[in-house]
PDB file of C-alpha atoms in Angstrom:
ATOM      1  CA  MET A   1      -4.924 -34.015   5.141  1.00  0.00           C
ATOM      2  CA  PRO A   2      -7.604 -33.296   2.573  1.00  0.00           C
ATOM      3  CA  ASP A   3      -9.053 -30.738   4.870  1.00  0.00           C
ATOM      4  CA  ARG A   4      -5.640 -28.766   5.241  1.00  0.00           C
ATOM      5  CA  LEU A   5      -5.260 -28.847   1.424  1.00  0.00           C
ATOM      6  CA  LEU A   6      -8.898 -27.475   0.854  1.00  0.00           C
ATOM      7  CA  ASP A   7      -8.211 -24.841   3.642  1.00  0.00           C
ATOM      8  CA  LYS A   8      -4.917 -23.716   2.018  1.00  0.00           C
ATOM      9  CA  TYR A   9      -6.718 -22.851  -1.181  1.00  0.00           C
ATOM     10  CA  LEU A  10     -10.043 -21.569   0.124  1.00  0.00           C
ATOM     11  CA  GLY A  11      -8.197 -19.471   2.598  1.00  0.00           C
ATOM     12  CA  THR A  12     -10.593 -20.634   5.411  1.00  0.00           C
ATOM     13  CA  HIS A  13      -7.866 -21.851   7.808  1.00  0.00           C
ATOM     14  CA  GLY A  14      -8.245 -19.889  11.269  1.00  0.00           C
ATOM     15  CA  LYS A  15     -11.358 -17.896  10.295  1.00  0.00           C
ATOM     16  CA  GLY A  16     -13.472 -19.655  12.824  1.00  0.00           C
ATOM     17  CA  SER A  17     -15.744 -22.573  13.144  1.00  0.00           C
ATOM     18  CA  ALA A  18     -19.201 -21.135  12.037  1.00  0.00           C
ATOM     19  CA  GLY A  19     -19.120 -21.356   8.296  1.00  0.00           C
ATOM     20  CA  GLY A  20     -15.406 -20.671   7.386  1.00  0.00           C
ATOM     21  CA  ALA A  21     -14.958 -17.304   5.925  1.00  0.00           C
ATOM     22  CA  SER A  22     -16.191 -14.217   7.407  1.00  0.00           C
ATOM     23  CA  PRO A  23     -18.728 -11.967   5.450  1.00  0.00           C
ATOM     24  CA  GLY A  24     -16.989  -9.655   2.956  1.00  0.00           C
ATOM     25  CA  ASP A  25     -13.917 -11.807   2.636  1.00  0.00           C
ATOM     26  CA  ASP A  26     -14.666 -12.403  -1.036  1.00  0.00           C
ATOM     27  CA  LEU A  27     -15.012  -8.713  -1.538  1.00  0.00           C
ATOM     28  CA  ALA A  28     -11.756  -7.906   0.151  1.00  0.00           C
ATOM     29  CA  GLY A  29     -10.091  -6.037  -2.712  1.00  0.00           C
ATOM     30  CA  THR A  30     -13.399  -4.162  -3.526  1.00  0.00           C
ATOM     31  CA  SER A  31     -14.326  -2.470  -0.404  1.00  0.00           C
ATOM     32  CA  PHE A  32     -14.797   1.206  -1.172  1.00  0.00           C
ATOM     33  CA  ASP A  33     -13.757   2.857   2.140  1.00  0.00           C
ATOM     34  CA  GLY A  34     -12.340   6.555   2.513  1.00  0.00           C
ATOM     35  CA  GLU A  35      -8.816   5.272   1.570  1.00  0.00           C
ATOM     36  CA  SER A  36      -9.559   3.796  -1.971  1.00  0.00           C
ATOM     37  CA  LEU A  37     -12.328   6.471  -2.788  1.00  0.00           C
ATOM     38  CA  ASP A  38     -11.464  10.293  -3.711  1.00  0.00           C
ATOM     39  CA  ASP A  39     -14.302  12.733  -3.247  1.00  0.00           C
ATOM     40  CA  LEU A  40     -13.577  15.262  -6.131  1.00  0.00           C
ATOM     41  CA  GLY A  41     -16.581  17.443  -5.251  1.00  0.00           C
ATOM     42  CA  CYS A  42     -18.963  16.616  -7.966  1.00  0.00           C
ATOM     43  CA  PHE A  43     -18.022  13.029  -8.428  1.00  0.00           C
ATOM     44  CA  GLY A  44     -16.187  10.222  -6.755  1.00  0.00           C
ATOM     45  CA  TRP A  45     -13.243   8.319  -8.087  1.00  0.00           C
ATOM     46  CA  LEU A  46     -12.057   4.813  -7.224  1.00  0.00           C
ATOM     47  CA  ARG A  47      -8.339   4.964  -6.824  1.00  0.00           C
ATOM     48  CA  GLY A  48      -7.440   1.246  -6.804  1.00  0.00           C
ATOM     49  CA  VAL A  49      -6.140  -0.143  -9.915  1.00  0.00           C
ATOM     50  CA  ARG A  50      -8.477  -3.103  -9.975  1.00  0.00           C
ATOM     51  CA  ASP A  51     -11.469  -1.038  -8.380  1.00  0.00           C
ATOM     52  CA  ARG A  52     -14.577  -0.986 -10.426  1.00  0.00           C
ATOM     53  CA  ALA A  53     -18.046   0.357  -9.463  1.00  0.00           C
ATOM     54  CA  LEU A  54     -20.984  -1.811 -10.087  1.00  0.00           C
ATOM     55  CA  MET A  55     -23.356   0.884 -10.258  1.00  0.00           C
ATOM     56  CA  LEU A  56     -23.296   4.753 -10.888  1.00  0.00           C
ATOM     57  CA  GLU A  57     -25.259   6.730  -8.378  1.00  0.00           C
ATOM     58  CA  LEU A  58     -26.676   9.925  -9.635  1.00  0.00           C
ATOM     59  CA  ARG A  59     -27.603  12.460  -6.976  1.00  0.00           C
ATOM     60  CA  LYS A  60     -29.678  15.630  -7.324  1.00  0.00           C
ATOM     61  CA  ASN A  61     -29.711  18.513  -5.025  1.00  0.00           C
ATOM     62  CA  ASP A  62     -33.260  18.012  -4.003  1.00  0.00           C
ATOM     63  CA  GLY A  63     -32.209  14.671  -2.448  1.00  0.00           C
ATOM     64  CA  SER A  64     -33.377  12.153  -5.104  1.00  0.00           C
ATOM     65  CA  ILE A  65     -31.095   9.497  -6.144  1.00  0.00           C
ATOM     66  CA  MET A  66     -31.104   7.184  -9.052  1.00  0.00           C
ATOM     67  CA  ALA A  67     -28.420   4.316  -9.417  1.00  0.00           C
ATOM     68  CA  VAL A  68     -27.869   2.754 -12.684  1.00  0.00           C
ATOM     69  CA  SER A  69     -25.982  -0.435 -13.225  1.00  0.00           C
ATOM     70  CA  TYR A  70     -22.760  -0.243 -15.152  1.00  0.00           C
ATOM     71  CA  GLY A  71     -23.620  -3.539 -16.820  1.00  0.00           C
ATOM     72  CA  TYR A  72     -26.614  -1.990 -18.394  1.00  0.00           C
ATOM     73  CA  LEU A  73     -24.911   0.928 -19.791  1.00  0.00           C
ATOM     74  CA  GLU A  74     -25.402   0.598 -23.570  1.00  0.00           C
ATOM     75  CA  ARG A  75     -23.617   3.771 -24.829  1.00  0.00           C
ATOM     76  CA  ALA A  76     -21.990   7.013 -23.462  1.00  0.00           C
ATOM     77  CA  GLU A  77     -21.488  10.009 -25.384  1.00  0.00           C
ATOM     78  CA  PHE A  78     -19.612  13.337 -24.461  1.00  0.00           C
ATOM     79  CA  ASP A  79     -20.146  16.522 -26.440  1.00  0.00           C
ATOM     80  CA  PRO A  80     -18.459  19.721 -25.033  1.00  0.00           C
ATOM     81  CA  THR A  81     -21.625  21.745 -25.823  1.00  0.00           C
ATOM     82  CA  ASP A  82     -24.278  19.215 -24.576  1.00  0.00           C
ATOM     83  CA  GLY A  83     -22.417  17.472 -21.816  1.00  0.00           C
ATOM     84  CA  ILE A  84     -22.465  13.821 -21.063  1.00  0.00           C
ATOM     85  CA  THR A  85     -25.320  11.445 -22.481  1.00  0.00           C
ATOM     86  CA  LEU A  86     -25.677   7.938 -21.047  1.00  0.00           C
ATOM     87  CA  HIS A  87     -28.057   5.409 -22.669  1.00  0.00           C
ATOM     88  CA  VAL A  88     -29.033   2.886 -19.974  1.00  0.00           C
ATOM     89  CA  MET A  89     -31.536   0.131 -20.979  1.00  0.00           C
ATOM     90  CA  GLY A  90     -33.642   2.476 -23.201  1.00  0.00           C
ATOM     91  CA  ARG A  91     -33.509   5.437 -20.716  1.00  0.00           C
ATOM     92  CA  THR A  92     -31.343   8.562 -21.464  1.00  0.00           C
ATOM     93  CA  VAL A  93     -29.452  10.223 -18.670  1.00  0.00           C
ATOM     94  CA  ARG A  94     -27.986  13.680 -19.294  1.00  0.00           C
ATOM     95  CA  ILE A  95     -25.195  15.082 -17.282  1.00  0.00           C
ATOM     96  CA  THR A  96     -24.763  18.939 -17.805  1.00  0.00           C
ATOM     97  CA  GLY A  97     -22.038  21.312 -16.573  1.00  0.00           C
ATOM     98  CA  ARG A  98     -18.686  22.702 -16.978  1.00  0.00           C
ATOM     99  CA  ASN A  99     -15.480  21.100 -17.848  1.00  0.00           C
ATOM    100  CA  LEU A 100     -16.905  17.793 -17.721  1.00  0.00           C
ATOM    101  CA  ASN A 101     -13.905  16.175 -19.399  1.00  0.00           C
ATOM    102  CA  ALA A 102     -11.136  18.376 -17.965  1.00  0.00           C
ATOM    103  CA  GLU A 103      -8.217  16.625 -16.851  1.00  0.00           C
ATOM    104  CA  ILE A 104      -8.253  17.256 -13.034  1.00  0.00           C
ATOM    105  CA  ARG A 105      -4.957  15.199 -12.405  1.00  0.00           C
ATOM    106  CA  PRO A 106      -3.041  13.032 -14.848  1.00  0.00           C
ATOM    107  CA  ASN A 107      -5.456  10.472 -16.367  1.00  0.00           C
ATOM    108  CA  LEU A 108      -8.310  11.616 -14.096  1.00  0.00           C
ATOM    109  CA  ARG A 109     -11.342  12.777 -16.275  1.00  0.00           C
ATOM    110  CA  LEU A 110     -15.028  12.246 -15.602  1.00  0.00           C
ATOM    111  CA  PHE A 111     -16.118  11.021 -18.929  1.00  0.00           C
ATOM    112  CA  HIS A 112     -12.925   8.829 -19.056  1.00  0.00           C
ATOM    113  CA  GLY A 113     -13.815   7.267 -15.502  1.00  0.00           C
ATOM    114  CA  ILE A 114     -17.490   6.664 -16.418  1.00  0.00           C
ATOM    115  CA  THR A 115     -16.251   4.613 -19.413  1.00  0.00           C
ATOM    116  CA  ARG A 116     -13.806   2.633 -17.259  1.00  0.00           C
ATOM    117  CA  TYR A 117     -16.365   2.101 -14.327  1.00  0.00           C
ATOM    118  CA  ARG A 118     -14.304   4.263 -11.961  1.00  0.00           C
ATOM    119  CA  VAL A 119     -16.935   6.713 -11.088  1.00  0.00           C
ATOM    120  CA  PRO A 120     -19.181   5.451  -8.255  1.00  0.00           C
ATOM    121  CA  TRP A 121     -21.339   8.581  -7.998  1.00  0.00           C
ATOM    122  CA  ILE A 122     -22.071  11.937  -9.409  1.00  0.00           C
ATOM    123  CA  GLN A 123     -23.501  14.853  -7.583  1.00  0.00           C
ATOM    124  CA  GLU A 124     -25.116  18.008  -8.804  1.00  0.00           C
ATOM    125  CA  ALA A 125     -23.268  21.113  -7.566  1.00  0.00           C
ATOM    126  CA  GLY A 126     -25.207  23.640  -5.244  1.00  0.00           C
ATOM    127  CA  SER A 127     -25.118  27.153  -6.000  1.00  0.00           C
ATOM    128  CA  LEU A 128     -22.360  27.833  -3.417  1.00  0.00           C
ATOM    129  CA  ASP A 129     -20.298  25.000  -4.931  1.00  0.00           C
ATOM    130  CA  GLN A 130     -20.598  26.448  -8.426  1.00  0.00           C
ATOM    131  CA  LEU A 131     -19.456  29.989  -7.096  1.00  0.00           C
ATOM    132  CA  GLY A 132     -16.272  28.651  -5.647  1.00  0.00           C
ATOM    133  CA  ALA A 133     -15.293  26.536  -8.605  1.00  0.00           C
ATOM    134  CA  ASP A 134     -12.478  27.670 -10.622  1.00  0.00           C
ATOM    135  CA  ASP A 135     -12.181  27.691 -14.324  1.00  0.00           C
ATOM    136  CA  LYS A 136     -10.336  24.168 -14.530  1.00  0.00           C
ATOM    137  CA  GLY A 137     -12.847  22.489 -11.982  1.00  0.00           C
ATOM    138  CA  VAL A 138     -15.572  20.139 -12.884  1.00  0.00           C
ATOM    139  CA  VAL A 139     -19.021  21.472 -12.223  1.00  0.00           C
ATOM    140  CA  VAL A 140     -22.135  19.292 -12.695  1.00  0.00           C
ATOM    141  CA  GLU A 141     -24.869  21.772 -13.151  1.00  0.00           C
ATOM    142  CA  GLY A 142     -27.598  19.151 -13.883  1.00  0.00           C
ATOM    143  CA  VAL A 143     -28.538  15.648 -13.771  1.00  0.00           C
ATOM    144  CA  GLU A 144     -31.706  14.531 -15.810  1.00  0.00           C
ATOM    145  CA  TRP A 145     -33.283  11.200 -16.103  1.00  0.00           C
TER     146      TRP A 145
END
């Protein structure tokens, strides 16, 4: 009887005999597959109400990538003329571009998403991406760290 009660609360009933729960079961609500992630060109957006990114991946056009932990994000600033400035553990990350805080859809803005851990990655736009962007689209021209 105690085994059944424990299985009921741990959710291990019928999971197999080798160790109980399968890998990733504890992350069942936080997997970021194609269905819960929107690719908005220059940045990604987690759609789930409870989805939160642990790290922010900053991607440059030359292929270099730096990921910073949202847990170490000390301060975030937005200035329409200077762009977005992130202060992460004594290091300054600058994101420059156009329409960085434009509302793409209702309640969907890049800076707003960063402050709420909803943006898992930001990508510099290539020259072709910048030419095709309309006046209301977000264009990340540079990421400096």
